[in-house]
């Protein structure tokens, strides 16, 4: 495999363009026209990837996207561990997303911590017909009775809530007053809103602004003494412990992390964040909104960073340090130097096994670009990438800092397109989600889930990079991929490459 | 620094090192506003008490950790059981992402399904255009032989009419007029995934038998010797349906498996991705009307389908996820009676082997108390098997079970001396089960993957039987039906019992006298 490396960039571009033309042929004309805008071959030097994004998915094409509820409950709010998040509506949404995202946390589940639980109003027909506000009020009472140590409640709206005209804001206000100003956050993240998870992130960010920040009393006694080195980690969901293997580096360089958003996060941390001196932002897509808000309202600067792979980690540590004094700058250098031998050893071990291998990605928020550096640190090449729910500013960042000339770009890829692309390009590895995993493995293509880290991780930070390298090696170099064809069969690869 | 390149530490070990432990302790103490540990401990203990149980069972509005999913999941499960069929769910697209993920996580297989991707404008104007475009795209891209339509709650709340929409879409040329697009309304706020299974299967049969939504003449039944078989929503569909086919073939009965998804959820890794594999052919689905009888393995998955079929002149019989000797006996005798074929010698031998195995091991199970939760039929089948093993299915809970189910369960308990102290809990959830396990402890818990939280909290060892099972691999490949399936369930239960015995007798110089080599 890895044929791409033997081809010139011009050849690759021509092949990718041809591939795009080919996949578009399957669609009815109207659909082909719409899909064409989401597919492109990257031209070096362009300010973005030349694709349209954040537009409605087309009916019937098998989009990989989810919904606003998934963006709010599943991503932003769900990991806040000491609050109870009610999946408000029918049972399914909460059921399918129950503990599926590996947001690690420490706590006594069911007593003072609730992340891996499924609280739902389990709407029945009568709730649709008569409205669910009374039920919601009762649910809050029952939560207070049975889970007295919860620090707050959020109401994660499912589709019917907005359609039947329930007033969850009013219920929240009444109940908050009844329970001495308890934090109760109504979130209007009905699944039909917007075009993907992305609007759910935004709505969830706005809910933090309106129902947490705006309710903090200016006279409230600070929970801790501020220091000049206080920062908040924004947009790390602690998948497999990512936020922890990130936090440790920030603390080692002399910073103090006062909040994690939202992996292993707590209400107190959300409330304390306006005291940070700097917000460091990992998943730009899902939490740029609140970062901008804090910049405008509280004057807190924010700084994007990338903790995948030693090159980007070092770059990011220095960038973060640049907001602080020499003590921190020296701290960053110290941290980089400390982990250099580990990184050297990891690369010495894995790079020879992975050098020149090609990767195609299709993931969510930040990963379609952020992980590229980590692959490159291992001598691998990302030959195709795309965002499930990215916006143009994601593609700008991708074009300007990450992808190479000729990379195939596919926004909101359809099942059909992704299969054809992989079938023809024959990458050594595909990184995407659970819905894609088995499709490509059946085709004999090694795969890693890049949402859940395929139940491994963490992948962030120096500690995480060692795991990332190990996992990519075990995926690509697993002996099983040599056995997909029975030895008694003449076995041309399924690839259409041979025909070219 | 504990990480090293030679032996890479991942989340299992990495965070146990002192640097991380210190970091996490500091985070908690300084920034999390934690409760006093004594208070946490007090509440933790209080949540185990009968007093808490009473409050817990007094809940009227809140559901915590339910053991059920919503209708469209069952509809998708049915649809992929027909040859070359792509499920099409009309409504919000996030739902489809969820069904696909859910099924893939259980079966470790691809799960293909499309959505009509309705958004705000569709909420206002209805989703007709989404249906028109969606069907056209699906048809052109994925070349299915059939598109089976169901609905999310969004489409149901705004009242989209599938029959009219599909008709219009055909008129607009989305798919050919004669192309099969069966449909079922599957509101998520009614019933559960088993209801969706029922509605979707009925929708497909109605389509083929009753004139394809007014576009074709109704089929006229000409009775033949075939028997239709319906498995119901079943996490063991791969192993079970294959076992059932073997049984039919051993007995020489002609059969049609309706919604046969045993192949599509078990495709080989050989270089080719099969979006469709196996399944009931559309021809067989239509011809199923001529069968002399239809058997449902799960009564509560076919509450509407079976009467519909009966209405077409079939003899029908429903079972409750039969597991074990007597339930399999009933199933086979029914098959034999309907088909007029004797029960195969091989099956008789298999029966003898299962009885043999149960006799060999009965001493370890007899008198043990079990809690079971899951879908109503599975609960019944497992409870019946435990009773014939001399075990006590003390708590049997089905979130999607109703009053009639509970009465049926009580009838089962009353039929055995071992059922004396057993109770059924319809409509309850796993937080109720938690209280039951604390206040009336049992020896073992049977349930799906989510039971591991109950196991952790209450110390009740979990035997994973049910759906979904995400954290153990490949069990869906083994049947739980037939005598051989009963054997699989028996062994699974015994393995856990023996593991627990060993675990409880392995402290040197303390408990090791019971750490026996021969059991």
Short mmCIF file of C-alpha atoms in Angstrom, two decimals, chain A residues 26-28 30-31 56-62 65-66 69-70 81 91 95-96 98-100 102 104 108-109 111 116-120 122-125 128 135 138-139 142-143 145-147 149 151 159 163 192-195 224 240-241 244-245 247-248 251 257-258 260 264 266 268-269 339 342 345 349 415-416 419 434-435 438-439 441-443 455-458 463 467 470 484-485 494, chain B residues 1 3-6 8-11 14-15 19-20 23-24 27 30-33 35 39-40 43-44 46 52 55-56 59-66 68-70 73 92-94 97-102 104-105 108-110 112-117 119-121 123 130 133-134 137-138 140-143 153-154 157-158 188-190 267-273 275 431 450 453 456:
data_model
loop_
_atom_site.label_atom_id
_atom_site.label_comp_id
_atom_site.label_asym_id
_atom_site.label_seq_id
_atom_site.Cartn_x
_atom_site.Cartn_y
_atom_site.Cartn_z
CA UNK A 26 -24.09 8.35 -8.12
CA UNK A 27 -26.27 11.23 -6.96
CA UNK A 28 -29.37 12.70 -8.50
CA UNK A 30 -29.61 18.28 -7.39
CA UNK A 31 -27.78 16.29 -4.76
CA UNK A 56 -27.72 21.03 6.17
CA UNK A 57 -27.05 17.37 5.54
CA UNK A 58 -28.88 15.98 2.58
CA UNK A 59 -31.75 13.58 3.32
CA UNK A 60 -31.16 9.92 2.64
CA UNK A 61 -27.40 10.03 2.01
CA UNK A 62 -26.24 8.45 5.28
CA UNK A 65 -23.59 13.56 11.83
CA UNK A 66 -25.59 13.68 15.01
CA UNK A 69 -28.82 17.27 21.75
CA UNK A 70 -25.72 15.17 21.13
CA UNK A 81 -19.92 15.49 36.97
CA UNK A 91 -36.23 7.58 26.43
CA UNK A 95 -30.30 5.66 26.32
CA UNK A 96 -28.14 5.62 23.21
CA UNK A 98 -25.60 6.68 28.10
CA UNK A 99 -21.96 6.46 29.18
CA UNK A 100 -20.91 6.09 25.57
CA UNK A 102 -15.75 7.84 27.98
CA UNK A 104 -13.51 9.96 32.72
CA UNK A 108 -19.01 8.40 43.84
CA UNK A 109 -21.47 7.75 41.04
CA UNK A 111 -24.20 9.90 45.26
CA UNK A 116 -22.48 7.64 33.74
CA UNK A 117 -26.16 7.68 34.63
CA UNK A 118 -29.22 8.11 32.45
CA UNK A 119 -31.77 10.51 33.91
CA UNK A 120 -34.77 10.88 31.65
CA UNK A 122 -39.22 9.15 29.52
CA UNK A 123 -41.99 11.03 27.74
CA UNK A 124 -45.21 9.15 27.09
CA UNK A 125 -48.00 10.09 24.74
CA UNK A 128 -46.73 15.08 24.33
CA UNK A 135 -43.64 16.32 34.96
CA UNK A 138 -41.87 16.81 39.69
CA UNK A 139 -38.71 15.27 38.31
CA UNK A 142 -37.63 13.75 42.97
CA UNK A 143 -34.00 14.42 42.08
CA UNK A 145 -35.13 13.98 47.30
CA UNK A 146 -33.16 11.02 46.00
CA UNK A 147 -29.90 12.69 44.99
CA UNK A 149 -25.76 15.94 46.97
CA UNK A 151 -24.79 20.53 42.80
CA UNK A 159 -36.95 17.13 19.83
CA UNK A 163 -42.37 21.34 19.21
CA UNK A 192 -33.88 19.23 15.00
CA UNK A 193 -32.14 22.56 15.64
CA UNK A 194 -29.29 23.40 13.33
CA UNK A 195 -27.53 21.03 11.02
CA UNK A 224 -9.74 30.13 46.52
CA UNK A 240 -9.85 8.21 28.32
CA UNK A 241 -8.26 10.81 30.63
CA UNK A 244 -5.59 14.78 32.99
CA UNK A 245 -2.59 14.05 30.80
CA UNK A 247 -3.36 19.25 33.01
CA UNK A 248 -0.26 17.58 34.38
CA UNK A 251 0.92 22.29 36.18
CA UNK A 257 -5.46 24.83 36.36
CA UNK A 258 -8.55 26.13 38.12
CA UNK A 260 -11.67 21.78 33.32
CA UNK A 264 -14.04 15.71 34.94
CA UNK A 266 -17.71 20.48 38.21
CA UNK A 268 -17.63 25.09 40.94
CA UNK A 269 -15.03 24.99 38.19
CA UNK A 339 9.79 14.58 28.20
CA UNK A 342 10.45 9.67 26.41
CA UNK A 345 12.22 6.54 22.79
CA UNK A 349 10.37 2.40 18.72
CA UNK A 415 -21.21 6.74 3.84
CA UNK A 416 -21.03 6.15 0.12
CA UNK A 419 -16.25 4.01 1.25
CA UNK A 434 -17.90 3.57 15.56
CA UNK A 435 -20.31 3.72 12.62
CA UNK A 438 -16.51 -2.08 10.94
CA UNK A 439 -17.19 -0.96 7.40
CA UNK A 441 -12.29 -3.35 8.82
CA UNK A 442 -14.47 -5.60 6.67
CA UNK A 443 -12.65 -4.12 3.70
CA UNK A 455 -11.51 2.44 24.27
CA UNK A 456 -7.85 3.33 24.82
CA UNK A 457 -6.25 6.67 25.63
CA UNK A 458 -5.45 9.18 26.80
CA UNK A 463 1.97 10.47 28.20
CA UNK A 467 -0.30 5.41 23.80
CA UNK A 470 1.37 2.16 20.35
CA UNK A 484 -8.45 -11.45 5.25
CA UNK A 485 -8.08 -13.51 2.09
CA UNK A 494 -10.64 -5.24 -3.37
CA UNK B 1 7.15 10.20 35.16
CA UNK B 3 5.19 6.53 31.14
CA UNK B 4 7.74 4.63 29.15
CA UNK B 5 8.19 3.50 25.60
CA UNK B 6 9.03 -0.09 26.47
CA UNK B 8 3.37 1.90 27.41
CA UNK B 9 0.89 2.65 30.15
CA UNK B 10 -2.64 3.59 29.14
CA UNK B 11 -5.63 4.64 31.20
CA UNK B 14 -1.26 5.57 33.99
CA UNK B 15 -3.44 7.51 36.39
CA UNK B 19 1.89 12.25 40.18
CA UNK B 20 -1.59 11.84 38.82
CA UNK B 23 -2.85 16.11 40.93
CA UNK B 24 -6.37 14.75 41.11
CA UNK B 27 -8.00 19.38 41.90
CA UNK B 30 -9.12 23.19 45.74
CA UNK B 31 -11.54 23.57 42.87
CA UNK B 32 -14.42 21.09 42.92
CA UNK B 33 -16.27 22.32 45.99
CA UNK B 35 -18.97 17.59 49.84
CA UNK B 39 -21.53 13.38 54.23
CA UNK B 40 -20.91 11.49 50.99
CA UNK B 43 -25.70 9.47 51.83
CA UNK B 44 -24.08 6.43 50.25
CA UNK B 46 -28.60 5.94 53.35
CA UNK B 52 -34.47 5.10 50.60
CA UNK B 55 -38.75 6.98 48.45
CA UNK B 56 -37.18 5.49 45.35
CA UNK B 59 -41.04 8.11 42.16
CA UNK B 60 -43.74 9.13 39.72
CA UNK B 61 -41.97 11.26 37.15
CA UNK B 62 -38.24 10.60 37.10
CA UNK B 63 -36.68 7.63 35.33
CA UNK B 64 -33.11 6.70 36.23
CA UNK B 65 -31.12 4.16 34.23
CA UNK B 66 -33.98 2.56 32.33
CA UNK B 68 -35.35 0.06 27.36
CA UNK B 69 -34.77 2.02 24.18
CA UNK B 70 -37.17 3.70 21.79
CA UNK B 73 -34.34 1.12 17.08
CA UNK B 92 -34.12 14.23 12.93
CA UNK B 93 -30.82 12.79 11.79
CA UNK B 94 -29.17 12.47 15.19
CA UNK B 97 -26.57 8.18 14.28
CA UNK B 98 -27.61 6.82 17.67
CA UNK B 99 -29.29 3.64 16.38
CA UNK B 100 -26.35 2.86 14.16
CA UNK B 101 -23.85 3.39 16.96
CA UNK B 102 -25.94 1.38 19.39
CA UNK B 104 -22.61 -1.45 16.04
CA UNK B 105 -21.43 -1.36 19.63
CA UNK B 108 -19.33 -5.14 16.46
CA UNK B 109 -20.67 -4.87 12.94
CA UNK B 110 -21.53 -2.09 10.50
CA UNK B 112 -26.50 0.90 7.77
CA UNK B 113 -29.46 3.23 8.02
CA UNK B 114 -30.38 6.60 6.60
CA UNK B 115 -32.26 9.60 7.88
CA UNK B 116 -34.41 12.18 6.18
CA UNK B 117 -32.44 14.79 8.15
CA UNK B 119 -34.43 20.40 10.69
CA UNK B 120 -36.26 23.56 11.81
CA UNK B 121 -37.89 24.30 8.49
CA UNK B 123 -40.57 21.24 11.85
CA UNK B 130 -37.12 15.53 3.05
CA UNK B 133 -35.27 13.98 -1.69
CA UNK B 134 -34.31 11.36 0.83
CA UNK B 137 -30.93 9.81 -2.81
CA UNK B 138 -31.11 6.54 -0.92
CA UNK B 140 -29.72 6.03 -6.25
CA UNK B 141 -26.78 5.77 -3.90
CA UNK B 142 -27.26 2.52 -2.10
CA UNK B 143 -29.36 0.60 -4.62
CA UNK B 153 -40.56 11.37 17.56
CA UNK B 154 -40.02 14.66 15.76
CA UNK B 157 -45.10 15.16 16.97
CA UNK B 158 -45.60 17.30 13.88
CA UNK B 188 -40.57 7.07 20.57
CA UNK B 189 -43.01 8.20 23.24
CA UNK B 190 -45.08 5.02 22.96
CA UNK B 267 -20.53 -10.49 7.96
CA UNK B 268 -17.07 -11.85 7.28
CA UNK B 269 -13.89 -9.78 7.14
CA UNK B 270 -12.62 -10.82 3.75
CA UNK B 271 -11.93 -7.56 1.99
CA UNK B 272 -15.49 -6.70 1.10
CA UNK B 273 -17.96 -4.55 3.01
CA UNK B 275 -24.01 -3.26 3.30
CA UNK B 431 -32.27 2.57 40.07
CA UNK B 450 -25.32 -1.54 32.23
CA UNK B 453 -22.89 -0.37 37.62
CA UNK B 456 -20.04 -2.33 41.32
#
